[in-house]
Amino acid sequence: KPPRLSASSSAAGAIRSLGSRPGLPQALVAAWLLRRMGVPHAVHLGLRRPSDTPDRGLEAHAWVLSGTVPVTGVKEAVGMTPVATFVSA
């Protein structure tokens, strides 16, 4: 009998199946799924200046954590300065 996955692990798998969608849409879908499952989570928004072309402006990204469990976009968030966090109720 396979081990039962936690709700946040199941959501993380479902989100990864979205593929390489942009950060914000993927984070919003993750938050929606987690909320429907009653899993506490936080959506983070961040900015960074690209190191290869600093005159290009800022890059933005969104990622989701459920406690300390990464759900989506966490690897891509390296180097981002968090500017807003929305915590589930």
mmCIF file as gemmi writes it, N, C-alpha and C atoms, coordinates in Angstrom:
data_model
loop_
_atom_site.group_PDB
_atom_site.id
_atom_site.type_symbol
_atom_site.label_atom_id
_atom_site.label_alt_id
_atom_site.label_comp_id
_atom_site.label_asym_id
_atom_site.label_entity_id
_atom_site.label_seq_id
_atom_site.pdbx_PDB_ins_code
_atom_site.Cartn_x
_atom_site.Cartn_y
_atom_site.Cartn_z
_atom_site.occupancy
_atom_site.B_iso_or_equiv
_atom_site.pdbx_formal_charge
_atom_site.auth_seq_id
_atom_site.auth_asym_id
_atom_site.pdbx_PDB_model_num
ATOM 1 N N . LYS Axp A 1 ? 0.853 -1.184 0 1 0 ? 1 A 1
ATOM 2 C CA . LYS Axp A 1 ? 0 0 0 1 0 ? 1 A 1
ATOM 3 C C . LYS Axp A 1 ? 0.895 1.242 0 1 0 ? 1 A 1
ATOM 4 N N . PRO Axp A 2 ? 0.74 2.139 -1.002 1 0 ? 2 A 1
ATOM 5 C CA . PRO Axp A 2 ? 1.615 3.316 -1.059 1 0 ? 2 A 1
ATOM 6 C C . PRO Axp A 2 ? 1.312 4.275 0.084 1 0 ? 2 A 1
ATOM 7 N N . PRO Axp A 3 ? 2.354 5.011 0.538 1 0 ? 3 A 1
ATOM 8 C CA . PRO Axp A 3 ? 2.119 5.969 1.622 1 0 ? 3 A 1
ATOM 9 C C . PRO Axp A 3 ? 1.197 7.092 1.166 1 0 ? 3 A 1
ATOM 10 N N . ARG Axp A 4 ? 0.381 7.568 2.086 1 0 ? 4 A 1
ATOM 11 C CA . ARG Axp A 4 ? -0.531 8.669 1.778 1 0 ? 4 A 1
ATOM 12 C C . ARG Axp A 4 ? 0.242 9.983 1.788 1 0 ? 4 A 1
ATOM 13 N N . LEU Axp A 5 ? 0.061 10.776 0.761 1 0 ? 5 A 1
ATOM 14 C CA . LEU Axp A 5 ? 0.739 12.066 0.668 1 0 ? 5 A 1
ATOM 15 C C . LEU Axp A 5 ? -0.023 13.111 1.457 1 0 ? 5 A 1
ATOM 16 N N . SER Axp A 6 ? 0.709 14.062 1.995 1 0 ? 6 A 1
ATOM 17 C CA . SER Axp A 6 ? 0.051 15.166 2.687 1 0 ? 6 A 1
ATOM 18 C C . SER Axp A 6 ? -0.613 16.07 1.653 1 0 ? 6 A 1
ATOM 19 N N . ALA Axp A 7 ? -1.541 16.888 2.12 1 0 ? 7 A 1
ATOM 20 C CA . ALA Axp A 7 ? -2.254 17.79 1.203 1 0 ? 7 A 1
ATOM 21 C C . ALA Axp A 7 ? -1.287 18.739 0.515 1 0 ? 7 A 1
ATOM 22 N N . SER Axp A 8 ? -0.298 19.264 1.258 1 0 ? 8 A 1
ATOM 23 C CA . SER Axp A 8 ? 0.621 20.212 0.629 1 0 ? 8 A 1
ATOM 24 C C . SER Axp A 8 ? 1.514 19.508 -0.388 1 0 ? 8 A 1
ATOM 25 N N . SER Axp A 9 ? 1.903 18.25 -0.138 1 0 ? 9 A 1
ATOM 26 C CA . SER Axp A 9 ? 2.681 17.5 -1.124 1 0 ? 9 A 1
ATOM 27 C C . SER Axp A 9 ? 1.86 17.234 -2.371 1 0 ? 9 A 1
ATOM 28 N N . SER Axp A 10 ? 0.59 16.896 -2.185 1 0 ? 10 A 1
ATOM 29 C CA . SER Axp A 10 ? -0.297 16.653 -3.325 1 0 ? 10 A 1
ATOM 30 C C . SER Axp A 10 ? -0.464 17.92 -4.151 1 0 ? 10 A 1
ATOM 31 N N . ALA Axp A 11 ? -0.653 19.058 -3.482 1 0 ? 11 A 1
ATOM 32 C CA . ALA Axp A 11 ? -0.799 20.33 -4.196 1 0 ? 11 A 1
ATOM 33 C C . ALA Axp A 11 ? 0.483 20.668 -4.942 1 0 ? 11 A 1
ATOM 34 N N . ALA Axp A 12 ? 1.634 20.412 -4.309 1 0 ? 12 A 1
ATOM 35 C CA . ALA Axp A 12 ? 2.905 20.706 -4.968 1 0 ? 12 A 1
ATOM 36 C C . ALA Axp A 12 ? 3.037 19.898 -6.245 1 0 ? 12 A 1
ATOM 37 N N . GLY Axp A 13 ? 2.635 18.624 -6.215 1 0 ? 13 A 1
ATOM 38 C CA . GLY Axp A 13 ? 2.682 17.8 -7.418 1 0 ? 13 A 1
ATOM 39 C C . GLY Axp A 13 ? 1.749 18.31 -8.495 1 0 ? 13 A 1
ATOM 40 N N . ALA Axp A 14 ? 0.563 18.732 -8.091 1 0 ? 14 A 1
ATOM 41 C CA . ALA Axp A 14 ? -0.402 19.264 -9.059 1 0 ? 14 A 1
ATOM 42 C C . ALA Axp A 14 ? 0.119 20.55 -9.684 1 0 ? 14 A 1
ATOM 43 N N . ILE Axp A 15 ? 0.741 21.39 -8.892 1 0 ? 15 A 1
ATOM 44 C CA . ILE Axp A 15 ? 1.269 22.652 -9.405 1 0 ? 15 A 1
ATOM 45 C C . ILE Axp A 15 ? 2.428 22.402 -10.362 1 0 ? 15 A 1
ATOM 46 N N . ARG Axp A 16 ? 3.31 21.466 -10.009 1 0 ? 16 A 1
ATOM 47 C CA . ARG Axp A 16 ? 4.436 21.177 -10.904 1 0 ? 16 A 1
ATOM 48 C C . ARG Axp A 16 ? 3.944 20.701 -12.264 1 0 ? 16 A 1
ATOM 49 N N . SER Axp A 17 ? 2.777 20.087 -12.298 1 0 ? 17 A 1
ATOM 50 C CA . SER Axp A 17 ? 2.255 19.603 -13.57 1 0 ? 17 A 1
ATOM 51 C C . SER Axp A 17 ? 1.85 20.746 -14.501 1 0 ? 17 A 1
ATOM 52 N N . LEU Axp A 18 ? 1.777 21.963 -13.967 1 0 ? 18 A 1
ATOM 53 C CA . LEU Axp A 18 ? 1.474 23.118 -14.815 1 0 ? 18 A 1
ATOM 54 C C . LEU Axp A 18 ? 2.64 23.456 -15.729 1 0 ? 18 A 1
ATOM 55 N N . GLY Axp A 19 ? 3.82 22.923 -15.432 1 0 ? 19 A 1
ATOM 56 C CA . GLY Axp A 19 ? 4.973 23.147 -16.29 1 0 ? 19 A 1
ATOM 57 C C . GLY Axp A 19 ? 5.598 24.504 -16.071 1 0 ? 19 A 1
ATOM 58 N N . SER Axp A 20 ? 6.058 25.108 -17.135 1 0 ? 20 A 1
ATOM 59 C CA . SER Axp A 20 ? 6.829 26.345 -17.03 1 0 ? 20 A 1
ATOM 60 C C . SER Axp A 20 ? 5.962 27.588 -17.185 1 0 ? 20 A 1
ATOM 61 N N . ARG Axp A 21 ? 4.828 27.603 -16.548 1 0 ? 21 A 1
ATOM 62 C CA . ARG Axp A 21 ? 3.972 28.782 -16.576 1 0 ? 21 A 1
ATOM 63 C C . ARG Axp A 21 ? 4.656 29.917 -15.811 1 0 ? 21 A 1
ATOM 64 N N . PRO Axp A 22 ? 4.337 31.16 -16.114 1 0 ? 22 A 1
ATOM 65 C CA . PRO Axp A 22 ? 4.92 32.282 -15.374 1 0 ? 22 A 1
ATOM 66 C C . PRO Axp A 22 ? 4.613 32.193 -13.88 1 0 ? 22 A 1
ATOM 67 N N . GLY Axp A 23 ? 5.472 32.81 -13.079 1 0 ? 23 A 1
ATOM 68 C CA . GLY Axp A 23 ? 5.393 32.712 -11.627 1 0 ? 23 A 1
ATOM 69 C C . GLY Axp A 23 ? 4.07 33.103 -11.007 1 0 ? 23 A 1
ATOM 70 N N . LEU Axp A 24 ? 3.53 34.256 -11.348 1 0 ? 24 A 1
ATOM 71 C CA . LEU Axp A 24 ? 2.312 34.716 -10.69 1 0 ? 24 A 1
ATOM 72 C C . LEU Axp A 24 ? 1.108 33.833 -10.996 1 0 ? 24 A 1
ATOM 73 N N . PRO Axp A 25 ? 0.829 33.489 -12.252 1 0 ? 25 A 1
ATOM 74 C CA . PRO Axp A 25 ? -0.316 32.6 -12.491 1 0 ? 25 A 1
ATOM 75 C C . PRO Axp A 25 ? -0.163 31.259 -11.763 1 0 ? 25 A 1
ATOM 76 N N . GLN Axp A 26 ? 1.031 30.709 -11.768 1 0 ? 26 A 1
ATOM 77 C CA . GLN Axp A 26 ? 1.269 29.437 -11.092 1 0 ? 26 A 1
ATOM 78 C C . GLN Axp A 26 ? 1.065 29.586 -9.583 1 0 ? 26 A 1
ATOM 79 N N . ALA Axp A 27 ? 1.543 30.683 -9.002 1 0 ? 27 A 1
ATOM 80 C CA . ALA Axp A 27 ? 1.377 30.919 -7.571 1 0 ? 27 A 1
ATOM 81 C C . ALA Axp A 27 ? -0.098 31.098 -7.212 1 0 ? 27 A 1
ATOM 82 N N . LEU Axp A 28 ? -0.849 31.776 -8.057 1 0 ? 28 A 1
ATOM 83 C CA . LEU Axp A 28 ? -2.272 31.977 -7.779 1 0 ? 28 A 1
ATOM 84 C C . LEU Axp A 28 ? -3.051 30.668 -7.843 1 0 ? 28 A 1
ATOM 85 N N . VAL Axp A 29 ? -2.709 29.81 -8.805 1 0 ? 29 A 1
ATOM 86 C CA . VAL Axp A 29 ? -3.363 28.503 -8.886 1 0 ? 29 A 1
ATOM 87 C C . VAL Axp A 29 ? -2.999 27.674 -7.658 1 0 ? 29 A 1
ATOM 88 N N . ALA Axp A 30 ? -1.742 27.714 -7.26 1 0 ? 30 A 1
ATOM 89 C CA . ALA Axp A 30 ? -1.313 26.974 -6.065 1 0 ? 30 A 1
ATOM 90 C C . ALA Axp A 30 ? -2.08 27.454 -4.835 1 0 ? 30 A 1
ATOM 91 N N . ALA Axp A 31 ? -2.189 28.773 -4.672 1 0 ? 31 A 1
ATOM 92 C CA . ALA Axp A 31 ? -2.906 29.324 -3.521 1 0 ? 31 A 1
ATOM 93 C C . ALA Axp A 31 ? -4.37 28.906 -3.54 1 0 ? 31 A 1
ATOM 94 N N . TRP Axp A 32 ? -4.964 28.91 -4.712 1 0 ? 32 A 1
ATOM 95 C CA . TRP Axp A 32 ? -6.37 28.507 -4.832 1 0 ? 32 A 1
ATOM 96 C C . TRP Axp A 32 ? -6.551 27.044 -4.429 1 0 ? 32 A 1
ATOM 97 N N . LEU Axp A 33 ? -5.674 26.166 -4.945 1 0 ? 33 A 1
ATOM 98 C CA . LEU Axp A 33 ? -5.758 24.746 -4.608 1 0 ? 33 A 1
ATOM 99 C C . LEU Axp A 33 ? -5.535 24.511 -3.118 1 0 ? 33 A 1
ATOM 100 N N . LEU Axp A 34 ? -4.528 25.157 -2.563 1 0 ? 34 A 1
ATOM 101 C CA . LEU Axp A 34 ? -4.239 24.983 -1.138 1 0 ? 34 A 1
ATOM 102 C C . LEU Axp A 34 ? -5.393 25.481 -0.28 1 0 ? 34 A 1
ATOM 103 N N . ARG Axp A 35 ? -5.969 26.591 -0.674 1 0 ? 35 A 1
ATOM 104 C CA . ARG Axp A 35 ? -7.105 27.122 0.086 1 0 ? 35 A 1
ATOM 105 C C . ARG Axp A 35 ? -8.283 26.155 0.054 1 0 ? 35 A 1
ATOM 106 N N . ARG Axp A 36 ? -8.565 25.587 -1.124 1 0 ? 36 A 1
ATOM 107 C CA . ARG Axp A 36 ? -9.665 24.618 -1.247 1 0 ? 36 A 1
ATOM 108 C C . ARG Axp A 36 ? -9.432 23.389 -0.378 1 0 ? 36 A 1
ATOM 109 N N . MET Axp A 37 ? -8.156 23.022 -0.195 1 0 ? 37 A 1
ATOM 110 C CA . MET Axp A 37 ? -7.821 21.857 0.614 1 0 ? 37 A 1
ATOM 111 C C . MET Axp A 37 ? -7.653 22.205 2.095 1 0 ? 37 A 1
ATOM 112 N N . GLY Axp A 38 ? -7.777 23.499 2.406 1 0 ? 38 A 1
ATOM 113 C CA . GLY Axp A 38 ? -7.643 23.918 3.802 1 0 ? 38 A 1
ATOM 114 C C . GLY Axp A 38 ? -6.214 23.897 4.315 1 0 ? 38 A 1
ATOM 115 N N . VAL Axp A 39 ? -5.246 24.019 3.427 1 0 ? 39 A 1
ATOM 116 C CA . VAL Axp A 39 ? -3.836 23.98 3.805 1 0 ? 39 A 1
ATOM 117 C C . VAL Axp A 39 ? -3.322 25.418 3.976 1 0 ? 39 A 1
ATOM 118 N N . PRO Axp A 40 ? -2.783 25.758 5.15 1 0 ? 40 A 1
ATOM 119 C CA . PRO Axp A 40 ? -2.228 27.097 5.339 1 0 ? 40 A 1
ATOM 120 C C . PRO Axp A 40 ? -1.042 27.33 4.393 1 0 ? 40 A 1
ATOM 121 N N . HIS Axp A 41 ? -0.95 28.534 3.891 1 0 ? 41 A 1
ATOM 122 C CA . HIS Axp A 41 ? 0.106 28.851 2.933 1 0 ? 41 A 1
ATOM 123 C C . HIS Axp A 41 ? 0.338 30.361 2.898 1 0 ? 41 A 1
ATOM 124 N N . ALA Axp A 42 ? 1.395 30.746 2.198 1 0 ? 42 A 1
ATOM 125 C CA . ALA Axp A 42 ? 1.695 32.16 1.992 1 0 ? 42 A 1
ATOM 126 C C . ALA Axp A 42 ? 2.179 32.365 0.56 1 0 ? 42 A 1
ATOM 127 N N . VAL Axp A 43 ? 1.657 33.401 -0.079 1 0 ? 43 A 1
ATOM 128 C CA . VAL Axp A 43 ? 2.095 33.803 -1.418 1 0 ? 43 A 1
ATOM 129 C C . VAL Axp A 43 ? 3.048 34.977 -1.237 1 0 ? 43 A 1
ATOM 130 N N . HIS Axp A 44 ? 4.238 34.84 -1.79 1 0 ? 44 A 1
ATOM 131 C CA . HIS Axp A 44 ? 5.268 35.88 -1.671 1 0 ? 44 A 1
ATOM 132 C C . HIS Axp A 44 ? 5.504 36.516 -3.043 1 0 ? 44 A 1
ATOM 133 N N . LEU Axp A 45 ? 5.657 37.824 -3.055 1 0 ? 45 A 1
ATOM 134 C CA . LEU Axp A 45 ? 6.009 38.557 -4.273 1 0 ? 45 A 1
ATOM 135 C C . LEU Axp A 45 ? 7.358 39.216 -4.042 1 0 ? 45 A 1
ATOM 136 N N . GLY Axp A 46 ? 8.244 39.133 -5.043 1 0 ? 46 A 1
ATOM 137 C CA . GLY Axp A 46 ? 9.569 39.713 -4.876 1 0 ? 46 A 1
ATOM 138 C C . GLY Axp A 46 ? 10.082 40.341 -6.151 1 0 ? 46 A 1
ATOM 139 N N . LEU Axp A 47 ? 11.15 41.124 -5.977 1 0 ? 47 A 1
ATOM 140 C CA . LEU Axp A 47 ? 11.8 41.819 -7.087 1 0 ? 47 A 1
ATOM 141 C C . LEU Axp A 47 ? 13.3 41.613 -7.002 1 0 ? 47 A 1
ATOM 142 N N . ARG Axp A 48 ? 13.967 41.677 -8.161 1 0 ? 48 A 1
ATOM 143 C CA . ARG Axp A 48 ? 15.437 41.698 -8.191 1 0 ? 48 A 1
ATOM 144 C C . ARG Axp A 48 ? 15.89 42.401 -9.457 1 0 ? 48 A 1
ATOM 145 N N . ARG Axp A 49 ? 17.062 42.957 -9.36 1 0 ? 49 A 1
ATOM 146 C CA . ARG Axp A 49 ? 17.681 43.571 -10.533 1 0 ? 49 A 1
ATOM 147 C C . ARG Axp A 49 ? 18.527 42.491 -11.206 1 0 ? 49 A 1
ATOM 148 N N . PRO Axp A 50 ? 18.331 42.25 -12.496 1 0 ? 50 A 1
ATOM 149 C CA . PRO Axp A 50 ? 19.108 41.2 -13.164 1 0 ? 50 A 1
ATOM 150 C C . PRO Axp A 50 ? 20.599 41.529 -13.145 1 0 ? 50 A 1
ATOM 151 N N . SER Axp A 51 ? 21.434 40.547 -12.792 1 0 ? 51 A 1
ATOM 152 C CA . SER Axp A 51 ? 22.872 40.796 -12.689 1 0 ? 51 A 1
ATOM 153 C C . SER Axp A 51 ? 23.545 40.936 -14.056 1 0 ? 51 A 1
ATOM 154 N N . ASP Axp A 52 ? 23 40.254 -15.06 1 0 ? 52 A 1
ATOM 155 C CA . ASP Axp A 52 ? 23.639 40.303 -16.378 1 0 ? 52 A 1
ATOM 156 C C . ASP Axp A 52 ? 23.331 41.593 -17.137 1 0 ? 52 A 1
ATOM 157 N N . THR Axp A 53 ? 22.168 42.182 -16.92 1 0 ? 53 A 1
ATOM 158 C CA . THR Axp A 53 ? 21.803 43.447 -17.583 1 0 ? 53 A 1
ATOM 159 C C . THR Axp A 53 ? 21.111 44.362 -16.572 1 0 ? 53 A 1
ATOM 160 N N . PRO Axp A 54 ? 21.876 44.974 -15.652 1 0 ? 54 A 1
ATOM 161 C CA . PRO Axp A 54 ? 21.262 45.78 -14.592 1 0 ? 54 A 1
ATOM 162 C C . PRO Axp A 54 ? 20.486 46.987 -15.093 1 0 ? 54 A 1
ATOM 163 N N . ASP Axp A 55 ? 20.751 47.446 -16.31 1 0 ? 55 A 1
ATOM 164 C CA . ASP Axp A 55 ? 20.022 48.595 -16.841 1 0 ? 55 A 1
ATOM 165 C C . ASP Axp A 55 ? 18.666 48.197 -17.42 1 0 ? 55 A 1
ATOM 166 N N . ARG Axp A 56 ? 18.35 46.901 -17.41 1 0 ? 56 A 1
ATOM 167 C CA . ARG Axp A 56 ? 17.102 46.414 -17.994 1 0 ? 56 A 1
ATOM 168 C C . ARG Axp A 56 ? 15.899 46.646 -17.092 1 0 ? 56 A 1
ATOM 169 N N . GLY Axp A 57 ? 16.105 47.035 -15.868 1 0 ? 57 A 1
ATOM 170 C CA . GLY Axp A 57 ? 14.98 47.222 -14.957 1 0 ? 57 A 1
ATOM 171 C C . GLY Axp A 57 ? 14.928 46.122 -13.923 1 0 ? 57 A 1
ATOM 172 N N . LEU Axp A 58 ? 13.745 45.844 -13.433 1 0 ? 58 A 1
ATOM 173 C CA . LEU Axp A 58 ? 13.573 44.849 -12.383 1 0 ? 58 A 1
ATOM 174 C C . LEU Axp A 58 ? 12.856 43.61 -12.908 1 0 ? 58 A 1
ATOM 175 N N . GLU Axp A 59 ? 13.183 42.47 -12.298 1 0 ? 59 A 1
ATOM 176 C CA . GLU Axp A 59 ? 12.456 41.232 -12.56 1 0 ? 59 A 1
ATOM 177 C C . GLU Axp A 59 ? 11.523 41.002 -11.376 1 0 ? 59 A 1
ATOM 178 N N . ALA Axp A 60 ? 10.338 40.495 -11.627 1 0 ? 60 A 1
ATOM 179 C CA . ALA Axp A 60 ? 9.376 40.191 -10.568 1 0 ? 60 A 1
ATOM 180 C C . ALA Axp A 60 ? 9.1 38.693 -10.579 1 0 ? 60 A 1
ATOM 181 N N . HIS Axp A 61 ? 8.743 38.177 -9.396 1 0 ? 61 A 1
ATOM 182 C CA . HIS Axp A 61 ? 8.46 36.753 -9.287 1 0 ? 61 A 1
ATOM 183 C C . HIS Axp A 61 ? 7.501 36.522 -8.121 1 0 ? 61 A 1
ATOM 184 N N . ALA Axp A 62 ? 6.748 35.435 -8.188 1 0 ? 62 A 1
ATOM 185 C CA . ALA Axp A 62 ? 5.854 35.036 -7.101 1 0 ? 62 A 1
ATOM 186 C C . ALA Axp A 62 ? 6.148 33.585 -6.752 1 0 ? 62 A 1
ATOM 187 N N . TRP Axp A 63 ? 6.087 33.261 -5.459 1 0 ? 63 A 1
ATOM 188 C CA . TRP Axp A 63 ? 6.295 31.889 -5.02 1 0 ? 63 A 1
ATOM 189 C C . TRP Axp A 63 ? 5.403 31.602 -3.825 1 0 ? 63 A 1
ATOM 190 N N . VAL Axp A 64 ? 5.199 30.31 -3.562 1 0 ? 64 A 1
ATOM 191 C CA . VAL Axp A 64 ? 4.273 29.891 -2.508 1 0 ? 64 A 1
ATOM 192 C C . VAL Axp A 64 ? 4.968 28.902 -1.579 1 0 ? 64 A 1
ATOM 193 N N . LEU Axp A 65 ? 4.767 29.114 -0.281 1 0 ? 65 A 1
ATOM 194 C CA . LEU Axp A 65 ? 5.229 28.195 0.756 1 0 ? 65 A 1
ATOM 195 C C . LEU Axp A 65 ? 4.042 27.767 1.593 1 0 ? 65 A 1
ATOM 196 N N . SER Axp A 66 ? 4.077 26.516 2.038 1 0 ? 66 A 1
ATOM 197 C CA . SER Axp A 66 ? 3.112 26.038 3.019 1 0 ? 66 A 1
ATOM 198 C C . SER Axp A 66 ? 3.933 25.73 4.26 1 0 ? 66 A 1
ATOM 199 N N . GLY Axp A 67 ? 3.957 26.674 5.193 1 0 ? 67 A 1
ATOM 200 C CA . GLY Axp A 67 ? 4.885 26.574 6.317 1 0 ? 67 A 1
ATOM 201 C C . GLY Axp A 67 ? 6.292 26.715 5.76 1 0 ? 67 A 1
ATOM 202 N N . THR Axp A 68 ? 7.121 25.691 5.973 1 0 ? 68 A 1
ATOM 203 C CA . THR Axp A 68 ? 8.474 25.711 5.395 1 0 ? 68 A 1
ATOM 204 C C . THR Axp A 68 ? 8.565 24.837 4.146 1 0 ? 68 A 1
ATOM 205 N N . VAL Axp A 69 ? 7.432 24.282 3.713 1 0 ? 69 A 1
ATOM 206 C CA . VAL Axp A 69 ? 7.411 23.397 2.539 1 0 ? 69 A 1
ATOM 207 C C . VAL Axp A 69 ? 7.265 24.235 1.268 1 0 ? 69 A 1
ATOM 208 N N . PRO Axp A 70 ? 8.247 24.154 0.353 1 0 ? 70 A 1
ATOM 209 C CA . PRO Axp A 70 ? 8.106 24.869 -0.908 1 0 ? 70 A 1
ATOM 210 C C . PRO Axp A 70 ? 7.019 24.231 -1.761 1 0 ? 70 A 1
ATOM 211 N N . VAL Axp A 71 ? 6.134 25.061 -2.295 1 0 ? 71 A 1
ATOM 212 C CA . VAL Axp A 71 ? 5.052 24.564 -3.144 1 0 ? 71 A 1
ATOM 213 C C . VAL Axp A 71 ? 5.361 24.881 -4.598 1 0 ? 71 A 1
ATOM 214 N N . THR Axp A 72 ? 5.664 26.114 -4.896 1 0 ? 72 A 1
ATOM 215 C CA . THR Axp A 72 ? 5.981 26.482 -6.273 1 0 ? 72 A 1
ATOM 216 C C . THR Axp A 72 ? 6.84 27.742 -6.313 1 0 ? 72 A 1
ATOM 217 N N . GLY Axp A 73 ? 7.734 27.795 -7.294 1 0 ? 73 A 1
ATOM 218 C CA . GLY Axp A 73 ? 8.509 29 -7.563 1 0 ? 73 A 1
ATOM 219 C C . GLY Axp A 73 ? 9.625 29.321 -6.6 1 0 ? 73 A 1
ATOM 220 N N . VAL Axp A 74 ? 9.934 28.424 -5.681 1 0 ? 74 A 1
ATOM 221 C CA . VAL Axp A 74 ? 10.919 28.741 -4.645 1 0 ? 74 A 1
ATOM 222 C C . VAL Axp A 74 ? 12.336 28.784 -5.211 1 0 ? 74 A 1
ATOM 223 N N . LYS Axp A 75 ? 12.697 27.843 -6.083 1 0 ? 75 A 1
ATOM 224 C CA . LYS Axp A 75 ? 14.049 27.851 -6.664 1 0 ? 75 A 1
ATOM 225 C C . LYS Axp A 75 ? 14.306 29.132 -7.453 1 0 ? 75 A 1
ATOM 226 N N . GLU Axp A 76 ? 13.282 29.578 -8.18 1 0 ? 76 A 1
ATOM 227 C CA . GLU Axp A 76 ? 13.43 30.781 -8.997 1 0 ? 76 A 1
ATOM 228 C C . GLU Axp A 76 ? 13.446 32.057 -8.162 1 0 ? 76 A 1
ATOM 229 N N . ALA Axp A 77 ? 13.095 31.951 -6.882 1 0 ? 77 A 1
ATOM 230 C CA . ALA Axp A 77 ? 13.024 33.121 -6.018 1 0 ? 77 A 1
ATOM 231 C C . ALA Axp A 77 ? 14.373 33.501 -5.409 1 0 ? 77 A 1
ATOM 232 N N . VAL Axp A 78 ? 15.405 32.695 -5.666 1 0 ? 78 A 1
ATOM 233 C CA . VAL Axp A 78 ? 16.731 32.992 -5.115 1 0 ? 78 A 1
ATOM 234 C C . VAL Axp A 78 ? 17.175 34.375 -5.593 1 0 ? 78 A 1
ATOM 235 N N . GLY Axp A 79 ? 17.589 35.189 -4.674 1 0 ? 79 A 1
ATOM 236 C CA . GLY Axp A 79 ? 18.048 36.537 -5.004 1 0 ? 79 A 1
ATOM 237 C C . GLY Axp A 79 ? 16.949 37.576 -5.063 1 0 ? 79 A 1
ATOM 238 N N . MET Axp A 80 ? 15.708 37.159 -4.897 1 0 ? 80 A 1
ATOM 239 C CA . MET Axp A 80 ? 14.59 38.104 -4.908 1 0 ? 80 A 1
ATOM 240 C C . MET Axp A 80 ? 14.492 38.805 -3.548 1 0 ? 80 A 1
ATOM 241 N N . THR Axp A 81 ? 14.126 40.068 -3.586 1 0 ? 81 A 1
ATOM 242 C CA . THR Axp A 81 ? 13.818 40.807 -2.367 1 0 ? 81 A 1
ATOM 243 C C . THR Axp A 81 ? 12.319 40.768 -2.186 1 0 ? 81 A 1
ATOM 244 N N . PRO Axp A 82 ? 11.829 40.115 -1.112 1 0 ? 82 A 1
ATOM 245 C CA . PRO Axp A 82 ? 10.385 40.074 -0.903 1 0 ? 82 A 1
ATOM 246 C C . PRO Axp A 82 ? 9.808 41.478 -0.699 1 0 ? 82 A 1
ATOM 247 N N . VAL Axp A 83 ? 8.729 41.774 -1.398 1 0 ? 83 A 1
ATOM 248 C CA . VAL Axp A 83 ? 8.083 43.079 -1.263 1 0 ? 83 A 1
ATOM 249 C C . VAL Axp A 83 ? 6.657 42.97 -0.705 1 0 ? 83 A 1
ATOM 250 N N . ALA Axp A 84 ? 6.088 41.76 -0.762 1 0 ? 84 A 1
ATOM 251 C CA . ALA Axp A 84 ? 4.731 41.552 -0.208 1 0 ? 84 A 1
ATOM 252 C C . ALA Axp A 84 ? 4.54 40.076 0.078 1 0 ? 84 A 1
ATOM 253 N N . THR Axp A 85 ? 3.791 39.803 1.136 1 0 ? 85 A 1
ATOM 254 C CA . THR Axp A 85 ? 3.442 38.427 1.489 1 0 ? 85 A 1
ATOM 255 C C . THR Axp A 85 ? 1.964 38.399 1.858 1 0 ? 85 A 1
ATOM 256 N N . PHE Axp A 86 ? 1.253 37.438 1.303 1 0 ? 86 A 1
ATOM 257 C CA . PHE Axp A 86 ? -0.164 37.269 1.575 1 0 ? 86 A 1
ATOM 258 C C . PHE Axp A 86 ? -0.362 35.905 2.232 1 0 ? 86 A 1
ATOM 259 N N . VAL Axp A 87 ? -0.766 35.917 3.487 1 0 ? 87 A 1
ATOM 260 C CA . VAL Axp A 87 ? -0.898 34.694 4.277 1 0 ? 87 A 1
ATOM 261 C C . VAL Axp A 87 ? -2.367 34.26 4.274 1 0 ? 87 A 1
ATOM 262 N N . SER Axp A 88 ? -2.59 32.956 4.085 1 0 ? 88 A 1
ATOM 263 C CA . SER Axp A 88 ? -3.958 32.436 4.073 1 0 ? 88 A 1
ATOM 264 C C . SER Axp A 88 ? -4.588 32.584 5.443 1 0 ? 88 A 1
ATOM 265 N N . ALA Axp A 89 ? -5.915 32.703 5.43 1 0 ? 89 A 1
ATOM 266 C CA . ALA Axp A 89 ? -6.645 32.878 6.7 1 0 ? 89 A 1
ATOM 267 C C . ALA Axp A 89 ? -6.964 31.545 7.322 1 0 ? 89 A 1
